[in-house]
PDB file of N, CA and C in Angstrom:
ATOM      1  N   MET A  22      11.889  54.243   0.710  1.00 81.00           N
ATOM      2  CA  MET A  22      12.321  53.565   0.547  1.00 81.00           C
ATOM      3  C   MET A  22      12.450  52.099   0.762  1.00 81.00           C
ATOM      4  N   PHE A  23      12.033  51.939   2.083  1.00 87.00           N
ATOM      5  CA  PHE A  23      12.271  51.362   2.986  1.00 87.00           C
ATOM      6  C   PHE A  23      11.126  49.860   2.307  1.00 87.00           C
ATOM      7  N   ARG A  24       9.857  50.405   2.193  1.00 91.00           N
ATOM      8  CA  ARG A  24       8.814  50.443   1.342  1.00 91.00           C
ATOM      9  C   ARG A  24       8.875  49.225   0.146  1.00 91.00           C
ATOM     10  N   ARG A  25       9.278  50.132  -0.493  1.00 93.00           N
ATOM     11  CA  ARG A  25       9.472  49.342  -1.957  1.00 93.00           C
ATOM     12  C   ARG A  25      10.632  48.481  -1.331  1.00 93.00           C
ATOM     13  N   THR A  26      11.435  48.666  -1.072  1.00 94.00           N
ATOM     14  CA  THR A  26      12.496  47.460  -1.195  1.00 94.00           C
ATOM     15  C   THR A  26      11.581  45.906   0.080  1.00 94.00           C
ATOM     16  N   PHE A  27      10.874  46.231   0.276  1.00 93.00           N
ATOM     17  CA  PHE A  27       9.889  45.092   1.519  1.00 93.00           C
ATOM     18  C   PHE A  27       9.320  44.653   0.708  1.00 93.00           C
ATOM     19  N   TRP A  28       8.729  45.280  -0.132  1.00 94.00           N
ATOM     20  CA  TRP A  28       7.487  45.094  -0.796  1.00 94.00           C
ATOM     21  C   TRP A  28       8.029  44.445  -2.272  1.00 94.00           C
ATOM     22  N   PHE A  29       8.875  44.575  -2.558  1.00 95.00           N
ATOM     23  CA  PHE A  29      10.359  44.048  -4.027  1.00 95.00           C
ATOM     24  C   PHE A  29      10.459  42.703  -3.097  1.00 95.00           C
ATOM     25  N   THR A  30      10.691  42.366  -2.048  1.00 95.00           N
ATOM     26  CA  THR A  30      11.813  41.066  -1.643  1.00 95.00           C
ATOM     27  C   THR A  30      10.500  39.799  -1.343  1.00 95.00           C
ATOM     28  N   ALA A  31       9.678  40.470  -0.466  1.00 96.00           N
ATOM     29  CA  ALA A  31       8.649  40.162  -0.075  1.00 96.00           C
ATOM     30  C   ALA A  31       7.220  39.380  -2.075  1.00 96.00           C
ATOM     31  N   GLY A  32       6.984  39.905  -2.306  1.00 95.00           N
ATOM     32  CA  GLY A  32       6.638  39.215  -4.059  1.00 95.00           C
ATOM     33  C   GLY A  32       8.577  38.868  -4.861  1.00 95.00           C
ATOM     34  N   ALA A  33       8.840  38.865  -4.686  1.00 96.00           N
ATOM     35  CA  ALA A  33      10.282  37.785  -4.589  1.00 96.00           C
ATOM     36  C   ALA A  33      10.437  36.547  -4.457  1.00 96.00           C
ATOM     37  N   ALA A  34      10.329  36.146  -3.594  1.00 96.00           N
ATOM     38  CA  ALA A  34      10.637  35.479  -2.157  1.00 96.00           C
ATOM     39  C   ALA A  34       8.751  34.536  -2.286  1.00 96.00           C
ATOM     40  N   ALA A  35       8.145  34.996  -3.123  1.00 96.00           N
ATOM     41  CA  ALA A  35       6.093  34.658  -2.980  1.00 96.00           C
ATOM     42  C   ALA A  35       6.253  33.679  -4.246  1.00 96.00           C
ATOM     43  N   GLY A  36       7.556  34.496  -5.587  1.00 96.00           N
ATOM     44  CA  GLY A  36       7.794  33.706  -6.699  1.00 96.00           C
ATOM     45  C   GLY A  36       8.291  33.099  -6.369  1.00 96.00           C
ATOM     46  N   VAL A  37       9.277  33.009  -5.887  1.00 96.00           N
ATOM     47  CA  VAL A  37      10.153  31.420  -5.667  1.00 96.00           C
ATOM     48  C   VAL A  37       9.754  30.196  -4.850  1.00 96.00           C
ATOM     49  N   TRP A  38       8.707  30.851  -3.841  1.00 96.00           N
ATOM     50  CA  TRP A  38       7.805  29.856  -3.132  1.00 96.00           C
ATOM     51  C   TRP A  38       6.928  29.228  -4.661  1.00 96.00           C
ATOM     52  N   ALA A  39       5.568  30.012  -4.691  1.00 97.00           N
ATOM     53  CA  ALA A  39       4.855  29.542  -5.799  1.00 97.00           C
ATOM     54  C   ALA A  39       5.785  28.175  -7.130  1.00 97.00           C
ATOM     55  N   THR A  40       6.647  29.124  -7.616  1.00 96.00           N
ATOM     56  CA  THR A  40       7.253  27.855  -8.717  1.00 96.00           C
ATOM     57  C   THR A  40       8.338  26.623  -7.941  1.00 96.00           C
ATOM     58  N   THR A  41       8.395  26.810  -7.273  1.00 96.00           N
ATOM     59  CA  THR A  41       8.527  25.006  -6.236  1.00 96.00           C
ATOM     60  C   THR A  41       7.830  25.035  -5.955  1.00 96.00           C
ATOM     61  N   LYS A  42       6.897  25.149  -5.802  1.00 96.00           N
ATOM     62  CA  LYS A  42       5.128  24.297  -5.469  1.00 96.00           C
ATOM     63  C   LYS A  42       5.019  24.296  -6.689  1.00 96.00           C
ATOM     64  N   VAL A  43       4.742  24.590  -7.353  1.00 95.00           N
ATOM     65  CA  VAL A  43       3.907  24.345  -9.373  1.00 95.00           C
ATOM     66  C   VAL A  43       4.892  23.034  -9.538  1.00 95.00           C
ATOM     67  N   ASN A  44       6.186  23.243  -9.766  1.00 94.00           N
ATOM     68  CA  ASN A  44       7.177  22.205 -10.299  1.00 94.00           C
ATOM     69  C   ASN A  44       7.228  21.313  -9.185  1.00 94.00           C
ATOM     70  N   ARG A  45       6.360  20.909  -8.222  1.00 93.00           N
ATOM     71  CA  ARG A  45       6.893  20.030  -7.020  1.00 93.00           C
ATOM     72  C   ARG A  45       5.447  19.258  -7.647  1.00 93.00           C
ATOM     73  N   LYS A  46       4.605  20.306  -8.095  1.00 92.00           N
ATOM     74  CA  LYS A  46       3.345  19.037  -8.516  1.00 92.00           C
ATOM     75  C   LYS A  46       3.338  19.023  -9.916  1.00 92.00           C
ATOM     76  N   LEU A  47       3.357  19.464 -10.432  1.00 91.00           N
ATOM     77  CA  LEU A  47       3.919  18.940 -11.948  1.00 91.00           C
ATOM     78  C   LEU A  47       4.505  17.571 -12.497  1.00 91.00           C
ATOM     79  N   ARG A  48       5.814  17.410 -11.419  1.00 90.00           N
ATOM     80  CA  ARG A  48       7.094  15.938 -11.007  1.00 90.00           C
ATOM     81  C   ARG A  48       5.638  14.681 -11.028  1.00 90.00           C
ATOM     82  N   GLN A  49       4.994  15.779 -10.018  1.00 86.00           N
ATOM     83  CA  GLN A  49       4.045  14.339  -9.185  1.00 86.00           C
ATOM     84  C   GLN A  49       2.867  13.738 -10.949  1.00 86.00           C
ATOM     85  N   LEU A  50       2.478  15.072 -10.676  1.00 87.00           N
ATOM     86  CA  LEU A  50       1.603  14.537 -12.404  1.00 87.00           C
ATOM     87  C   LEU A  50       2.020  13.467 -13.503  1.00 87.00           C
ATOM     88  N   THR A  51       3.816  13.647 -13.875  1.00 91.00           N
ATOM     89  CA  THR A  51       4.053  12.799 -14.766  1.00 91.00           C
ATOM     90  C   THR A  51       3.986  11.566 -14.620  1.00 91.00           C
ATOM     91  N   PRO A  52       4.298  10.967 -15.959  1.00 90.00           N
ATOM     92  CA  PRO A  52       3.290   9.437 -16.261  1.00 90.00           C
ATOM     93  C   PRO A  52       4.005   8.709 -15.386  1.00 90.00           C
ATOM     94  N   GLU A  53       5.093   8.391 -15.222  1.00 91.00           N
ATOM     95  CA  GLU A  53       6.553   8.321 -14.441  1.00 91.00           C
ATOM     96  C   GLU A  53       5.999   7.545 -12.677  1.00 91.00           C
ATOM     97  N   SER A  54       5.772   8.972 -12.469  1.00 90.00           N
ATOM     98  CA  SER A  54       5.177   9.084 -11.002  1.00 90.00           C
ATOM     99  C   SER A  54       3.600   8.656 -10.558  1.00 90.00           C
ATOM    100  N   LEU A  55       2.998   8.814 -12.145  1.00 91.00           N
ATOM    101  CA  LEU A  55       1.328   8.211 -11.173  1.00 91.00           C
ATOM    102  C   LEU A  55       1.635   6.899 -11.557  1.00 91.00           C
ATOM    103  N   ALA A  56       2.153   6.179 -12.487  1.00 93.00           N
ATOM    104  CA  ALA A  56       2.643   4.894 -12.476  1.00 93.00           C
ATOM    105  C   ALA A  56       3.127   4.388 -11.729  1.00 93.00           C
ATOM    106  N   ALA A  57       3.858   4.929 -10.474  1.00 92.00           N
ATOM    107  CA  ALA A  57       5.031   4.440  -9.346  1.00 92.00           C
ATOM    108  C   ALA A  57       3.600   4.736  -8.538  1.00 92.00           C
ATOM    109  N   GLN A  58       2.453   5.438  -8.656  1.00 92.00           N
ATOM    110  CA  GLN A  58       1.366   5.357  -7.470  1.00 92.00           C
ATOM    111  C   GLN A  58       0.139   4.871  -6.957  1.00 92.00           C
ATOM    112  N   ALA A  59       0.071   4.128  -8.649  1.00 94.00           N
ATOM    113  CA  ALA A  59      -0.694   3.076  -8.709  1.00 94.00           C
ATOM    114  C   ALA A  59      -0.043   2.005  -8.329  1.00 94.00           C
ATOM    115  N   ALA A  60       1.235   1.764  -8.590  1.00 95.00           N
ATOM    116  CA  ALA A  60       1.287   0.180  -8.136  1.00 95.00           C
ATOM    117  C   ALA A  60       2.140  -0.096  -6.374  1.00 95.00           C
ATOM    118  N   ASP A  61       2.183   1.277  -5.820  1.00 94.00           N
ATOM    119  CA  ASP A  61       2.366   1.337  -4.688  1.00 94.00           C
ATOM    120  C   ASP A  61       0.691   0.972  -4.154  1.00 94.00           C
ATOM    121  N   LYS A  62       0.029   1.603  -5.041  1.00 95.00           N
ATOM    122  CA  LYS A  62      -1.683   1.802  -4.257  1.00 95.00           C
ATOM    123  C   LYS A  62      -2.104   0.321  -4.197  1.00 95.00           C
ATOM    124  N   ALA A  63      -1.396  -0.288  -5.980  1.00 95.00           N
ATOM    125  CA  ALA A  63      -1.941  -1.563  -6.012  1.00 95.00           C
ATOM    126  C   ALA A  63      -1.913  -2.937  -4.551  1.00 95.00           C
ATOM    127  N   VAL A  64      -0.593  -2.817  -4.974  1.00 95.00           N
ATOM    128  CA  VAL A  64       1.023  -3.113  -3.998  1.00 95.00           C
ATOM    129  C   VAL A  64      -0.046  -3.390  -2.729  1.00 95.00           C
ATOM    130  N   GLU A  65      -0.105  -2.081  -1.677  1.00 94.00           N
ATOM    131  CA  GLU A  65      -0.982  -2.229  -0.734  1.00 94.00           C
ATOM    132  C   GLU A  65      -2.355  -2.455  -0.359  1.00 94.00           C
ATOM    133  N   ALA A  66      -3.076  -2.291  -0.925  1.00 95.00           N
ATOM    134  CA  ALA A  66      -4.358  -2.826  -2.120  1.00 95.00           C
ATOM    135  C   ALA A  66      -4.260  -4.643  -1.054  1.00 95.00           C
ATOM    136  N   GLY A  67      -3.536  -4.873  -1.845  1.00 94.00           N
ATOM    137  CA  GLY A  67      -2.588  -6.159  -1.903  1.00 94.00           C
ATOM    138  C   GLY A  67      -2.141  -7.118  -1.595  1.00 94.00           C
ATOM    139  N   HIS A  68      -1.904  -6.302   0.102  1.00 95.00           N
ATOM    140  CA  HIS A  68      -1.910  -6.439   1.350  1.00 95.00           C
ATOM    141  C   HIS A  68      -3.219  -6.760   2.003  1.00 95.00           C
ATOM    142  N   ARG A  69      -3.392  -5.545   1.381  1.00 96.00           N
ATOM    143  CA  ARG A  69      -4.557  -5.757   3.358  1.00 96.00           C
ATOM    144  C   ARG A  69      -5.483  -6.813   2.470  1.00 96.00           C
ATOM    145  N   LEU A  70      -6.229  -6.788   0.937  1.00 96.00           N
ATOM    146  CA  LEU A  70      -5.710  -8.539   0.689  1.00 96.00           C
ATOM    147  C   LEU A  70      -6.205  -9.066   1.338  1.00 96.00           C
ATOM    148  N   LYS A  71      -5.271  -9.446   1.528  1.00 96.00           N
ATOM    149  CA  LYS A  71      -4.057 -11.144   2.457  1.00 96.00           C
ATOM    150  C   LYS A  71      -4.677 -11.450   3.521  1.00 96.00           C
ATOM    151  N   GLU A  72      -4.391  -9.925   3.939  1.00 96.00           N
ATOM    152  CA  GLU A  72      -4.286  -9.563   5.788  1.00 96.00           C
ATOM    153  C   GLU A  72      -5.371  -9.764   5.994  1.00 96.00           C
ATOM    154  N   PHE A  73      -6.769  -9.371   5.351  1.00 97.00           N
ATOM    155  CA  PHE A  73      -8.437  -9.945   5.287  1.00 97.00           C
ATOM    156  C   PHE A  73      -8.783 -11.035   4.337  1.00 97.00           C
ATOM    157  N   ALA A  74      -8.218 -12.094   4.160  1.00 96.00           N
ATOM    158  CA  ALA A  74      -8.453 -13.229   3.568  1.00 96.00           C
ATOM    159  C   ALA A  74      -7.708 -14.278   4.751  1.00 96.00           C
ATOM    160  N   LEU A  75      -6.473 -14.156   5.553  1.00 96.00           N
ATOM    161  CA  LEU A  75      -6.109 -14.963   7.342  1.00 96.00           C
ATOM    162  C   LEU A  75      -7.576 -14.775   8.051  1.00 96.00           C
ATOM    163  N   ASP A  76      -7.772 -13.209   7.992  1.00 96.00           N
ATOM    164  CA  ASP A  76      -8.918 -13.099   9.028  1.00 96.00           C
ATOM    165  C   ASP A  76      -9.158 -13.766   8.743  1.00 96.00           C
ATOM    166  N   VAL A  77      -9.846 -14.033   7.372  1.00 97.00           N
ATOM    167  CA  VAL A  77     -11.366 -15.067   7.496  1.00 97.00           C
ATOM    168  C   VAL A  77     -11.265 -16.931   7.591  1.00 97.00           C
ATOM    169  N   ARG A  78      -9.341 -16.848   7.110  1.00 96.00           N
ATOM    170  CA  ARG A  78      -9.176 -18.470   7.339  1.00 96.00           C
ATOM    171  C   ARG A  78      -9.519 -18.404   8.966  1.00 96.00           C
ATOM    172  N   ALA A  79      -8.484 -17.778   9.614  1.00 95.00           N
ATOM    173  CA  ALA A  79      -8.777 -18.169  10.977  1.00 95.00           C
ATOM    174  C   ALA A  79     -10.393 -17.775  11.570  1.00 95.00           C
ATOM    175  N   GLY A  80     -10.892 -17.014  11.376  1.00 96.00           N
ATOM    176  CA  GLY A  80     -12.569 -17.247  11.263  1.00 96.00           C
ATOM    177  C   GLY A  80     -13.873 -18.309  11.692  1.00 96.00           C
ATOM    178  N   MET A  81     -13.016 -19.230   9.590  1.00 96.00           N
ATOM    179  CA  MET A  81     -13.529 -19.849   9.582  1.00 96.00           C
ATOM    180  C   MET A  81     -13.316 -20.698  10.764  1.00 96.00           C
ATOM    181  N   ALA A  82     -11.540 -21.443  10.827  1.00 94.00           N
ATOM    182  CA  ALA A  82     -11.678 -22.301  11.406  1.00 94.00           C
ATOM    183  C   ALA A  82     -12.497 -21.803  13.322  1.00 94.00           C
ATOM    184  N   GLN A  83     -12.275 -21.418  13.241  1.00 94.00           N
ATOM    185  CA  GLN A  83     -13.126 -21.056  14.567  1.00 94.00           C
ATOM    186  C   GLN A  83     -13.898 -21.069  14.524  1.00 94.00           C
ATOM    187  N   ARG A  84     -15.533 -20.392  13.673  1.00 95.00           N
ATOM    188  CA  ARG A  84     -16.284 -21.146  13.928  1.00 95.00           C
ATOM    189  C   ARG A  84     -16.255 -22.370  13.706  1.00 95.00           C
ATOM    190  N   GLU A  85     -15.822 -23.233  12.547  1.00 93.00           N
ATOM    191  CA  GLU A  85     -15.780 -24.947  12.389  1.00 93.00           C
ATOM    192  C   GLU A  85     -15.219 -25.400  14.239  1.00 93.00           C
ATOM    193  N   VAL A  86     -14.730 -25.512  13.692  1.00 92.00           N
ATOM    194  CA  VAL A  86     -14.407 -25.558  16.187  1.00 92.00           C
ATOM    195  C   VAL A  86     -15.597 -25.467  16.557  1.00 92.00           C
ATOM    196  N   GLU A  87     -16.242 -23.949  16.605  1.00 93.00           N
ATOM    197  CA  GLU A  87     -17.327 -23.991  17.877  1.00 93.00           C
ATOM    198  C   GLU A  87     -18.686 -24.763  17.251  1.00 93.00           C
ATOM    199  N   LEU A  88     -18.985 -24.928  15.966  1.00 93.00           N
ATOM    200  CA  LEU A  88     -19.540 -25.476  15.861  1.00 93.00           C
ATOM    201  C   LEU A  88     -19.856 -27.319  15.621  1.00 93.00           C
ATOM    202  N   ASN A  89     -18.334 -27.703  15.783  1.00 92.00           N
ATOM    203  CA  ASN A  89     -18.535 -28.692  16.220  1.00 92.00           C
ATOM    204  C   ASN A  89     -18.331 -29.714  17.705  1.00 92.00           C
ATOM    205  N   ASP A  90     -17.871 -28.376  18.752  1.00 91.00           N
ATOM    206  CA  ASP A  90     -17.828 -29.425  19.982  1.00 91.00           C
ATOM    207  C   ASP A  90     -19.726 -28.327  19.516  1.00 91.00           C
ATOM    208  N   ALA A  91     -20.382 -27.084  19.566  1.00 90.00           N
ATOM    209  CA  ALA A  91     -21.677 -27.459  19.648  1.00 90.00           C
ATOM    210  C   ALA A  91     -22.312 -29.253  19.601  1.00 90.00           C
ATOM    211  N   LEU A  92     -21.983 -29.535  18.152  1.00 91.00           N
ATOM    212  CA  LEU A  92     -23.102 -30.752  17.505  1.00 91.00           C
ATOM    213  C   LEU A  92     -22.287 -32.174  18.717  1.00 91.00           C
ATOM    214  N   GLY A  93     -21.530 -31.685  18.986  1.00 89.00           N
ATOM    215  CA  GLY A  93     -20.610 -32.761  19.556  1.00 89.00           C
ATOM    216  C   GLY A  93     -19.894 -33.662  18.631  1.00 89.00           C
ATOM    217  N   ILE A  94     -19.391 -33.287  17.658  1.00 88.00           N
ATOM    218  CA  ILE A  94     -18.511 -33.649  15.942  1.00 88.00           C
ATOM    219  C   ILE A  94     -17.020 -32.957  16.669  1.00 88.00           C
ATOM    220  N   GLU A  95     -16.295 -35.064  16.408  1.00 84.00           N
ATOM    221  CA  GLU A  95     -14.894 -34.386  17.035  1.00 84.00           C
ATOM    222  C   GLU A  95     -13.951 -34.695  15.752  1.00 84.00           C
ATOM    223  N   ALA A  96     -12.839 -33.404  16.046  1.00 69.00           N
ATOM    224  CA  ALA A  96     -11.891 -33.196  14.827  1.00 69.00           C
ATOM    225  C   ALA A  96     -10.794 -34.448  14.694  1.00 69.00           C
ATOM    226  N   GLN A  97     -11.754 -34.491  12.666  1.00 62.00           N
ATOM    227  CA  GLN A  97     -10.990 -35.901  12.714  1.00 62.00           C
ATOM    228  C   GLN A  97      -8.667 -35.399  12.117  1.00 62.00           C
ATOM    229  N   GLU A  98      -7.661 -35.759  12.925  1.00 59.00           N
ATOM    230  CA  GLU A  98      -6.798 -35.748  12.510  1.00 59.00           C
ATOM    231  C   GLU A  98      -5.847 -35.507  11.306  1.00 59.00           C
ATOM    232  N   ASP A  99      -6.193 -36.902  10.129  1.00 53.00           N
ATOM    233  CA  ASP A  99      -6.327 -37.263   9.027  1.00 53.00           C
ATOM    234  C   ASP A  99      -6.603 -36.002   8.134  1.00 53.00           C
ATOM    235  N   HIS A 100      -7.461 -35.416   8.368  1.00 53.00           N
ATOM    236  CA  HIS A 100      -8.309 -34.032   7.951  1.00 53.00           C
ATOM    237  C   HIS A 100      -8.281 -33.036   7.901  1.00 53.00           C
ATOM    238  N   PRO A 101      -7.182 -32.061   7.078  1.00 56.00           N
ATOM    239  CA  PRO A 101      -7.057 -30.927   8.612  1.00 56.00           C
ATOM    240  C   PRO A 101      -8.798 -30.181   7.542  1.00 56.00           C
ATOM    241  N   GLU A 102      -8.454 -29.126   8.736  1.00 61.00           N
ATOM    242  CA  GLU A 102      -9.762 -28.437   9.290  1.00 61.00           C
ATOM    243  C   GLU A 102     -10.266 -27.759   7.658  1.00 61.00           C
ATOM    244  N   LEU A 103      -8.620 -26.786   8.237  1.00 61.00           N
ATOM    245  CA  LEU A 103      -8.610 -26.455   5.540  1.00 61.00           C
ATOM    246  C   LEU A 103      -8.222 -26.642   5.012  1.00 61.00           C
ATOM    247  N   PRO A 104      -7.536 -26.857   4.253  1.00 64.00           N
ATOM    248  CA  PRO A 104      -6.926 -26.915   2.892  1.00 64.00           C
ATOM    249  C   PRO A 104      -5.725 -25.590   3.422  1.00 64.00           C
ATOM    250  N   ALA A 105      -4.221 -26.077   2.846  1.00 65.00           N
ATOM    251  CA  ALA A 105      -3.337 -25.662   3.035  1.00 65.00           C
ATOM    252  C   ALA A 105      -2.832 -23.742   1.998  1.00 65.00           C
ATOM    253  N   PRO A 106      -3.277 -23.159   2.416  1.00 62.00           N
ATOM    254  CA  PRO A 106      -2.352 -22.274   1.228  1.00 62.00           C
ATOM    255  C   PRO A 106      -1.815 -22.301   0.750  1.00 62.00           C
ATOM    256  N   ARG A 107      -2.210 -21.562  -0.405  1.00 63.00           N
ATOM    257  CA  ARG A 107      -1.604 -21.625  -1.867  1.00 63.00           C
ATOM    258  C   ARG A 107      -0.243 -21.612  -1.454  1.00 63.00           C
ATOM    259  N   ARG A 108       1.351 -21.674  -1.974  1.00 61.00           N
ATOM    260  CA  ARG A 108       2.371 -21.222  -2.053  1.00 61.00           C
ATOM    261  C   ARG A 108       3.146 -20.907  -4.114  1.00 61.00           C
ATOM    262  N   PRO A 109       3.897 -20.285  -3.068  1.00 57.00           N
ATOM    263  CA  PRO A 109       4.213 -20.115  -5.414  1.00 57.00           C
ATOM    264  C   PRO A 109       5.079 -20.931  -5.633  1.00 57.00           C
ATOM    265  N   ALA A 110       4.726 -21.770  -6.777  1.00 55.00           N
ATOM    266  CA  ALA A 110       6.129 -22.453  -7.353  1.00 55.00           C
ATOM    267  C   ALA A 110       6.861 -22.724  -6.795  1.00 55.00           C
ATOM    268  N   ALA A 111       8.603 -22.215  -6.518  1.00 54.00           N
ATOM    269  CA  ALA A 111       9.044 -21.911  -5.570  1.00 54.00           C
ATOM    270  C   ALA A 111       9.054 -21.846  -4.733  1.00 54.00           C
ATOM    271  N   LEU A 112       8.997 -22.127  -3.462  1.00 51.00           N
ATOM    272  CA  LEU A 112       8.961 -21.518  -2.391  1.00 51.00           C
ATOM    273  C   LEU A 112      10.802 -19.739  -2.121  1.00 51.00           C
ATOM    274  N   GLY A 113      10.378 -18.963  -1.434  1.00 54.00           N
ATOM    275  CA  GLY A 113      11.605 -18.630  -1.389  1.00 54.00           C
ATOM    276  C   GLY A 113      12.072 -17.951  -2.713  1.00 54.00           C
ATOM    277  N   GLU A 114      11.275 -17.721  -4.137  1.00 57.00           N
ATOM    278  CA  GLU A 114      11.270 -17.740  -5.052  1.00 57.00           C
ATOM    279  C   GLU A 114      11.018 -15.894  -5.549  1.00 57.00           C
ATOM    280  N   LYS A 115      10.922 -15.154  -5.758  1.00 59.00           N
ATOM    281  CA  LYS A 115      10.651 -13.615  -6.124  1.00 59.00           C
ATOM    282  C   LYS A 115      10.652 -12.995  -7.101  1.00 59.00           C
ATOM    283  N   HIS A 116       9.235 -12.173  -7.583  1.00 57.00           N
ATOM    284  CA  HIS A 116       8.777 -12.053  -8.819  1.00 57.00           C
ATOM    285  C   HIS A 116      10.195 -11.372  -9.489  1.00 57.00           C
ATOM    286  N   PRO A 117      10.658 -11.775 -11.040  1.00 59.00           N
ATOM    287  CA  PRO A 117      11.614 -11.206 -11.553  1.00 59.00           C
ATOM    288  C   PRO A 117      11.622  -9.851 -11.932  1.00 59.00           C
ATOM    289  N   TYR A 118      10.274  -9.102 -11.537  1.00 61.00           N
ATOM    290  CA  TYR A 118      10.654  -8.081 -12.227  1.00 61.00           C
ATOM    291  C   TYR A 118      11.066  -6.713 -10.990  1.00 61.00           C
ATOM    292  N   ASN A 119      11.568  -6.251 -10.287  1.00 62.00           N
ATOM    293  CA  ASN A 119      11.755  -5.538  -9.481  1.00 62.00           C
ATOM    294  C   ASN A 119      10.889  -4.111  -9.697  1.00 62.00           C
ATOM    295  N   ARG A 120       9.810  -3.166  -9.617  1.00 63.00           N
ATOM    296  CA  ARG A 120      10.465  -2.015 -10.640  1.00 63.00           C
ATOM    297  C   ARG A 120      10.629  -0.809  -9.342  1.00 63.00           C
ATOM    298  N   ASN A 121      10.893  -0.937  -8.621  1.00 64.00           N
ATOM    299  CA  ASN A 121      12.417   0.533  -7.774  1.00 64.00           C
ATOM    300  C   ASN A 121      14.357  -0.459  -8.609  1.00 64.00           C
ATOM    301  N   GLU A 122      14.284  -0.622  -9.049  1.00 62.00           N
ATOM    302  CA  GLU A 122      15.645  -0.551 -10.017  1.00 62.00           C
ATOM    303  C   GLU A 122      15.518   0.521 -11.229  1.00 62.00           C
ATOM    304  N   ASP A 123      14.600   0.486 -11.880  1.00 58.00           N
ATOM    305  CA  ASP A 123      13.712   1.361 -12.716  1.00 58.00           C
ATOM    306  C   ASP A 123      14.620   2.270 -12.162  1.00 58.00           C
ATOM    307  N   HIS A 124      14.665   2.991 -11.324  1.00 52.00           N
ATOM    308  CA  HIS A 124      14.210   4.266 -10.326  1.00 52.00           C
ATOM    309  C   HIS A 124      15.825   5.075 -10.022  1.00 52.00           C
TER     310      HIS A 124
END
């Protein structure tokens, strides 16, 4: 009698666990969830690309200083070493669409 009750309870628990797991996975595969995941990855890639570009810019400036020192050229103050980074038209203005407002 106890064996049947044990296995019945174990089977019911396994069924609930499996159903919960499947429902979670199905929610992750909805178009809205996939779009949000893709947008998050795109934003993350953009941040990594920006960091890479800033590292390259710093490396370029450092290398230019090294080359100028090796060649005996003094940097002119009226000419910046590198052009200033591009800025959006209005500083502080964010993109009008915030995808987090949809959720």
